[in-house]
Coordinates of C-alpha atoms in Angstrom, one line a residue:
X59 CA 5.8 -7.3 -7.9
X60 CA 8.4 -8.3 -5.4
X61 CA 9.0 -12.0 -4.6
X62 CA 10.6 -13.4 -1.5
X63 CA 11.3 -17.0 -0.6
X64 CA 10.7 -19.0 2.6
X65 CA 13.6 -21.4 2.4
X66 CA 12.5 -24.8 3.7
X67 CA 14.3 -27.1 1.4
X68 CA 11.9 -29.2 -0.7
X69 CA 9.0 -27.3 0.9
X70 CA 10.2 -23.8 0.1
X71 CA 7.7 -21.4 -1.3
X72 CA 7.4 -17.9 -2.7
X73 CA 5.8 -14.8 -1.2
X74 CA 4.6 -12.6 -4.0
X75 CA 3.8 -9.0 -3.0
X76 CA 2.3 -6.4 -5.3
X77 CA -0.7 -4.6 -6.5
X78 CA -3.2 -6.4 -8.8
X79 CA -1.9 -9.9 -8.1
X80 CA -5.3 -11.4 -7.3
X81 CA -6.2 -11.8 -11.0
X82 CA -2.8 -13.1 -12.1
X83 CA -3.4 -16.7 -13.2
X84 CA 0.3 -17.4 -13.7
X85 CA 0.9 -17.0 -10.0
X86 CA -1.5 -19.8 -9.0
X87 CA -1.0 -22.3 -11.8
X88 CA 2.4 -23.7 -10.6
X89 CA 1.1 -24.4 -7.1
X90 CA -2.2 -26.2 -7.9
X91 CA -1.9 -29.9 -7.0
X92 CA -4.6 -31.0 -9.4
X93 CA -7.8 -29.9 -11.2
X94 CA -10.0 -29.4 -8.0
X95 CA -9.9 -26.1 -6.0
X96 CA -11.8 -25.1 -3.0
X97 CA -11.7 -21.4 -2.1
X98 CA -12.3 -20.7 1.6
X99 CA -13.4 -17.1 2.3
X100 CA -15.8 -15.2 4.4
X101 CA -19.0 -13.1 4.1
X102 CA -17.1 -9.8 4.1
X103 CA -14.4 -10.7 1.6
X104 CA -16.4 -12.8 -0.8
X105 CA -18.5 -9.9 -2.3
X106 CA -15.3 -7.9 -2.9
X107 CA -12.8 -10.4 -4.3
X108 CA -14.2 -13.9 -4.8
X109 CA -15.2 -13.3 -8.5
X110 CA -11.7 -11.9 -9.3
X111 CA -10.0 -14.9 -7.8
X112 CA -12.3 -17.3 -9.6
X113 CA -11.6 -15.6 -12.9
X114 CA -7.9 -16.4 -12.5
X115 CA -8.4 -20.1 -11.9
X116 CA -8.9 -21.4 -15.4
X117 CA -9.0 -25.1 -16.5
X118 CA -9.9 -26.3 -13.0
X119 CA -13.1 -27.1 -11.1
X120 CA -13.7 -24.4 -8.5
X121 CA -16.0 -24.5 -5.5
X122 CA -16.1 -22.2 -2.6
X123 CA -17.2 -22.2 1.1
X124 CA -18.1 -18.8 2.6
X125 CA -17.7 -18.7 6.4
X126 CA -19.0 -16.1 8.8
X127 CA -16.6 -13.2 9.5
X128 CA -14.9 -12.7 12.9
X129 CA -12.5 -14.2 15.4
X130 CA -15.5 -15.5 17.4
X131 CA -16.2 -17.9 14.5
X132 CA -12.7 -19.4 14.6
X133 CA -14.1 -22.6 16.1
X134 CA -14.1 -26.3 15.5
X135 CA -17.8 -26.1 14.6
X136 CA -17.3 -23.5 11.9
X137 CA -14.1 -25.1 10.7
X138 CA -16.0 -28.3 10.0
X139 CA -17.9 -26.5 7.3
X140 CA -14.8 -26.6 5.2
X141 CA -14.8 -30.4 5.4
X142 CA -18.5 -30.5 4.5
X143 CA -17.7 -28.5 1.4
X144 CA -14.7 -30.7 0.5
X145 CA -16.6 -34.0 0.9
X146 CA -19.8 -32.7 -0.8
X147 CA -17.7 -31.8 -3.8
X148 CA -15.9 -35.2 -3.6
X149 CA -12.5 -33.5 -3.6
X150 CA -9.6 -35.9 -3.8
X151 CA -6.1 -35.9 -2.4
X152 CA -4.8 -33.7 -5.2
X153 CA -7.2 -30.9 -4.5
X154 CA -6.0 -27.4 -3.5
X155 CA -7.5 -25.1 -0.9
X156 CA -7.1 -21.4 -1.4
X157 CA -7.5 -19.1 1.7
X158 CA -8.9 -15.8 0.6
X159 CA -9.2 -13.4 3.5
X160 CA -7.5 -12.4 6.8
X161 CA -5.8 -14.3 9.5
X162 CA -8.9 -16.2 10.7
X163 CA -9.6 -17.6 7.2
X164 CA -5.9 -18.4 6.6
X165 CA -5.6 -20.2 9.9
X166 CA -8.7 -22.3 9.4
X167 CA -8.1 -23.1 5.8
X168 CA -4.6 -24.1 6.4
X169 CA -5.6 -26.3 9.3
X170 CA -8.2 -28.0 7.2
X171 CA -5.6 -28.6 4.5
X172 CA -3.3 -30.2 7.0
X173 CA -6.1 -32.6 8.1
X174 CA -8.1 -33.4 5.0
X175 CA -7.1 -36.8 3.7
X176 CA -4.0 -36.3 6.0
X177 CA -2.7 -33.3 4.0
X178 CA -3.6 -31.5 0.8
X179 CA -2.1 -28.4 -0.9
X180 CA -3.1 -24.9 0.0
X181 CA -2.3 -21.4 -1.1
X182 CA -2.6 -18.2 1.1
X183 CA -4.2 -15.1 -0.5
X184 CA -4.2 -12.7 2.4
X185 CA -6.4 -9.6 2.1
X186 CA -5.6 -7.8 5.4
X187 CA -2.4 -6.1 6.4
X188 CA -2.0 -8.4 9.5
X189 CA -2.4 -11.5 7.3
X190 CA 0.0 -10.1 4.6
X191 CA 2.8 -9.4 7.1
X192 CA 2.4 -12.2 9.6
X193 CA -0.2 -15.0 9.7
X194 CA -0.1 -16.0 6.0
X195 CA 3.6 -16.7 6.3
X196 CA 5.2 -19.6 8.3
X197 CA 2.6 -22.3 8.4
X198 CA 1.0 -21.8 11.7
X199 CA -2.6 -22.9 11.4
X200 CA -5.4 -23.6 13.8
X201 CA -8.6 -22.7 15.6
X202 CA -9.4 -21.3 19.1
X203 CA -10.8 -23.0 22.1
X204 CA -12.9 -21.2 24.8
X205 CA -10.0 -21.7 27.2
X206 CA -7.2 -20.5 24.9
X207 CA -6.4 -18.9 21.6
X208 CA -4.9 -21.0 18.8
X209 CA -4.5 -24.0 21.1
X210 CA -5.7 -26.5 18.5
X211 CA -3.7 -26.6 15.2
X212 CA -0.7 -27.7 13.2
X213 CA 2.4 -26.4 11.5
X214 CA 1.6 -26.8 7.8
X215 CA 3.2 -24.7 5.1
X216 CA 1.4 -23.2 2.1
X217 CA 2.6 -23.8 -1.4
X218 CA 2.6 -20.0 -2.1
X219 CA 1.6 -16.7 -0.5
X220 CA 0.0 -14.2 -2.9
X221 CA -0.3 -10.8 -1.2
X222 CA -2.3 -8.3 -3.4
X223 CA -1.7 -4.9 -1.7
X224 CA -4.6 -3.4 -3.6
X225 CA -7.0 -5.3 -1.3
X226 CA -5.9 -3.0 1.5
X227 CA -7.9 -0.2 -0.1
X228 CA -11.1 -1.8 1.3
X229 CA -9.7 -2.5 4.8
X230 CA -11.4 -0.6 7.6
X231 CA -9.1 1.8 9.4
X232 CA -9.3 -0.2 12.7
X233 CA -8.1 -3.3 10.8
X234 CA -5.2 -1.3 9.3
X235 CA -4.0 -0.3 12.7
X236 CA -4.3 -3.8 13.9
X237 CA -2.1 -4.9 11.1
X238 CA 0.5 -2.3 12.0
X239 CA 0.9 -3.9 15.4
X240 CA 2.5 -6.9 13.8
X241 CA 4.6 -4.7 11.5
X242 CA 5.9 -2.7 14.6
X243 CA 6.7 -6.0 16.3
X244 CA 9.4 -6.8 13.7
X245 CA 11.1 -3.5 14.5
X246 CA 10.9 -4.1 18.3
X247 CA 12.3 -7.6 18.2
X248 CA 14.8 -7.6 15.3
X249 CA 15.4 -4.4 13.4
X250 CA 15.9 -1.1 15.2
X251 CA 16.5 0.7 11.9
X252 CA 13.2 -0.5 10.6
X253 CA 11.6 0.7 13.8
X254 CA 13.1 4.2 13.2
X255 CA 11.7 4.1 9.6
X256 CA 8.2 3.0 10.8
X257 CA 8.0 5.7 13.5
X258 CA 8.8 8.3 10.8
X259 CA 6.4 6.8 8.3
X260 CA 3.4 6.1 10.5
X261 CA 1.4 9.0 9.0
X262 CA 2.1 7.7 5.5
X263 CA 1.2 4.2 6.5
X264 CA -2.1 5.2 8.1
X265 CA -2.9 7.2 5.0
X266 CA -2.2 4.0 3.0
X267 CA 0.5 5.6 0.8
X268 CA 1.4 2.7 -1.6
X269 CA 5.2 3.0 -1.5
X270 CA 5.2 3.1 2.3
X271 CA 2.9 0.1 2.7
X272 CA 4.8 -1.9 0.1
X273 CA 8.1 -1.4 2.0
X274 CA 6.5 -2.2 5.3
X275 CA 5.0 -5.4 4.0
X276 CA 8.2 -6.4 2.2
X277 CA 10.5 -5.9 5.2
X278 CA 8.1 -7.6 7.6
X279 CA 7.9 -10.6 5.3
X280 CA 11.7 -10.7 4.9
X281 CA 12.2 -10.8 8.7
X282 CA 9.5 -13.5 9.2
X283 CA 10.8 -15.6 6.3
X284 CA 14.3 -15.5 7.8
X285 CA 13.1 -16.6 11.2
X286 CA 10.8 -19.3 9.9
X287 CA 13.5 -20.8 7.7
X288 CA 15.8 -21.0 10.7
X289 CA 13.2 -22.4 13.1
X290 CA 10.1 -23.8 11.4
X291 CA 8.5 -25.5 14.5
X292 CA 9.3 -22.8 17.1
X293 CA 11.9 -24.7 19.1
X294 CA 14.1 -21.6 19.4
X295 CA 14.2 -18.1 17.9
X296 CA 10.7 -18.3 16.2
X297 CA 9.2 -17.8 19.6
X298 CA 10.5 -14.2 19.5
X299 CA 7.7 -13.6 17.0
X300 CA 5.3 -13.9 19.9
X301 CA 6.4 -10.6 21.5
X302 CA 3.3 -9.2 23.1
X303 CA 1.2 -12.2 22.2
X304 CA 1.1 -14.0 25.6
X305 CA -0.4 -10.9 27.1
X306 CA -2.5 -10.2 23.9
X307 CA -3.9 -13.7 23.7
X308 CA -5.0 -13.4 27.4
X309 CA -6.8 -10.2 26.5
X310 CA -8.6 -11.8 23.5
X311 CA -9.7 -14.8 25.5
X312 CA -10.6 -12.8 28.6
X313 CA -12.7 -10.3 26.7
X314 CA -14.4 -12.8 24.4
X315 CA -13.0 -13.5 20.9
X316 CA -13.8 -10.7 18.5
X317 CA -14.3 -7.9 20.9
X318 CA -10.6 -6.9 20.7
X319 CA -9.0 -7.4 17.3
X320 CA -5.8 -9.5 17.5
X321 CA -3.6 -6.6 16.6
X322 CA -5.2 -4.4 19.2
X323 CA -4.6 -7.0 21.9
X324 CA -1.0 -7.5 20.7
X325 CA -0.5 -3.7 20.8
X326 CA -1.4 -3.5 24.4
X327 CA 0.5 -6.8 25.0
X328 CA 3.7 -5.3 23.6
X329 CA 3.4 -2.3 26.0
X330 CA 3.0 -4.8 28.9
X331 CA 6.0 -6.8 27.8
X332 CA 8.0 -3.6 27.4
X333 CA 6.9 -2.5 30.9
X334 CA 8.1 -5.8 32.3
X335 CA 11.4 -5.5 30.4
X336 CA 11.9 -2.1 32.0
X337 CA 11.2 -3.5 35.5
X338 CA 13.9 -6.1 34.9
X339 CA 16.3 -3.2 34.1
X340 CA 16.7 -4.1 30.4
X341 CA 14.8 -1.2 28.8
X342 CA 15.3 2.5 29.8
X343 CA 12.5 4.7 30.8
X344 CA 13.0 6.5 27.5
X345 CA 12.7 3.3 25.5
X346 CA 9.6 2.3 27.3
X347 CA 8.0 5.7 26.6
X348 CA 8.9 5.3 23.0
X349 CA 7.2 1.9 22.8
X350 CA 4.0 3.5 24.2
X351 CA 4.3 6.5 21.9
X352 CA 4.8 4.5 18.7
X353 CA 2.0 2.0 19.5
X354 CA -0.4 4.8 20.3
X355 CA 0.5 6.7 17.2
X356 CA -0.4 3.6 15.2
X357 CA -4.0 3.9 16.5
X358 CA -3.6 1.0 19.0
X359 CA -4.5 0.7 22.7
X360 CA -1.6 0.9 25.1
X361 CA -3.3 -0.6 28.1
X362 CA -5.4 -3.8 28.6
X363 CA -9.1 -3.6 29.5
X364 CA -9.6 -2.2 33.0
X365 CA -11.9 -5.0 34.0
X366 CA -9.4 -7.8 33.3
X367 CA -7.9 -8.4 36.8
X368 CA -4.3 -9.5 37.4
X369 CA -5.6 -12.8 38.7
X370 CA -7.6 -13.4 35.6
X371 CA -4.6 -12.4 33.4
X372 CA -2.3 -14.9 35.2
X373 CA -5.0 -17.7 34.9
X374 CA -5.3 -17.1 31.1
X375 CA -1.5 -16.8 30.6
X376 CA -1.0 -20.2 32.2
X377 CA -2.8 -21.6 29.1
X378 CA -0.3 -20.6 26.5
X379 CA 1.8 -22.5 24.0
X380 CA 5.0 -21.1 25.4
X381 CA 4.4 -22.8 28.8
X382 CA 7.0 -25.6 29.3
X383 CA 7.1 -27.9 32.3
X384 CA 4.6 -25.6 34.0
X385 CA 6.8 -22.6 33.6
X386 CA 5.5 -19.5 31.7
X387 CA 8.0 -18.1 29.3
X388 CA 7.8 -14.6 28.0
X389 CA 9.2 -12.7 25.1
X390 CA 10.9 -9.5 26.4
X391 CA 13.1 -6.8 25.1
X392 CA 16.8 -6.4 26.1
X393 CA 16.8 -3.2 24.1
X394 CA 14.8 -1.9 21.1
X395 CA 15.6 -4.3 18.2
X396 CA 16.7 -7.2 20.5
X397 CA 14.3 -9.7 22.1
X398 CA 14.8 -12.7 24.2
X399 CA 12.6 -15.6 25.5
X400 CA 12.9 -16.0 29.2
X401 CA 11.2 -18.0 32.0
X402 CA 13.2 -16.2 34.7
X403 CA 10.8 -13.4 35.7
X404 CA 10.1 -12.8 39.3
X405 CA 6.4 -13.3 40.0
X406 CA 6.2 -10.0 41.9
X407 CA 7.5 -8.1 38.8
X408 CA 5.0 -9.7 36.5
X409 CA 2.3 -8.9 39.0
X410 CA 3.4 -5.3 39.2
X411 CA 3.2 -5.0 35.4
X412 CA -0.3 -6.5 35.4
X413 CA -1.4 -4.2 38.3

């Protein structure tokens, strides 16, 4: 097991990474607020891992709520089922929610924890690569709205993240590739040496070689923990973590939630962001070609859906959390390994990228 720390003063918490952690009772016990636990999971994950997690939670009362699986269910209506379970079980302010699943479950359970009785404890137990390297760390929680992804939510930190890498054995290959999009993102925006390593190790990562996956997860979490500790509420450098996401969220919303996986949309979105960076004269043609090559090699799309027009793209991108004072801000690359947030993009260059 490898343990990292998200340094947020009195609200600091560990990220435990390793194989077989799901059943380790000692990892949960220090972070349970009281004797009541609600496990939030979904119909896909529950048959695989719910019993193992329950067996690790001794000397507490455990209930569970099993939600439908998929981005299309990340709605206020489905989210309300968590409160139904909490209230039916008469859970008090010292209860603890445990999110067992991927990013959708982690986001919804965390947002419910932020709201129930004005805030209760929660623990992230991510079971997908994307959740282990990104969404489980940093306290972004929320649900989607038909007009925009993740537009309803809160910053609310977990008490711990317990990432059992053994759960990746049951992950569909498409989901594995989707998770690699977020791993590659860290190389593109922050760590050129990590990008070099990832490009060389993509065959091993796609083959799920344990040592390669462990290093990729650990380094991704290190980068994210550093950025979150420096900018918890995304007032500055944390926005860099949204590289490819403004384009990607538009793809997800425009195609209907669940048709493109989040990582797939981010993969195409990172290519669009790199293309725009090249049009600004920041990225060389060789660097842009490398971005395309690496994303394609990870099994991800490098272009948005052909039926999503530039006009529709711009309409969807206008409903984005990085819009300030009516101005769209984008995360672009000055070079591979160095990103910047900018609102100074000529409309004709953005349109050329979208066309």
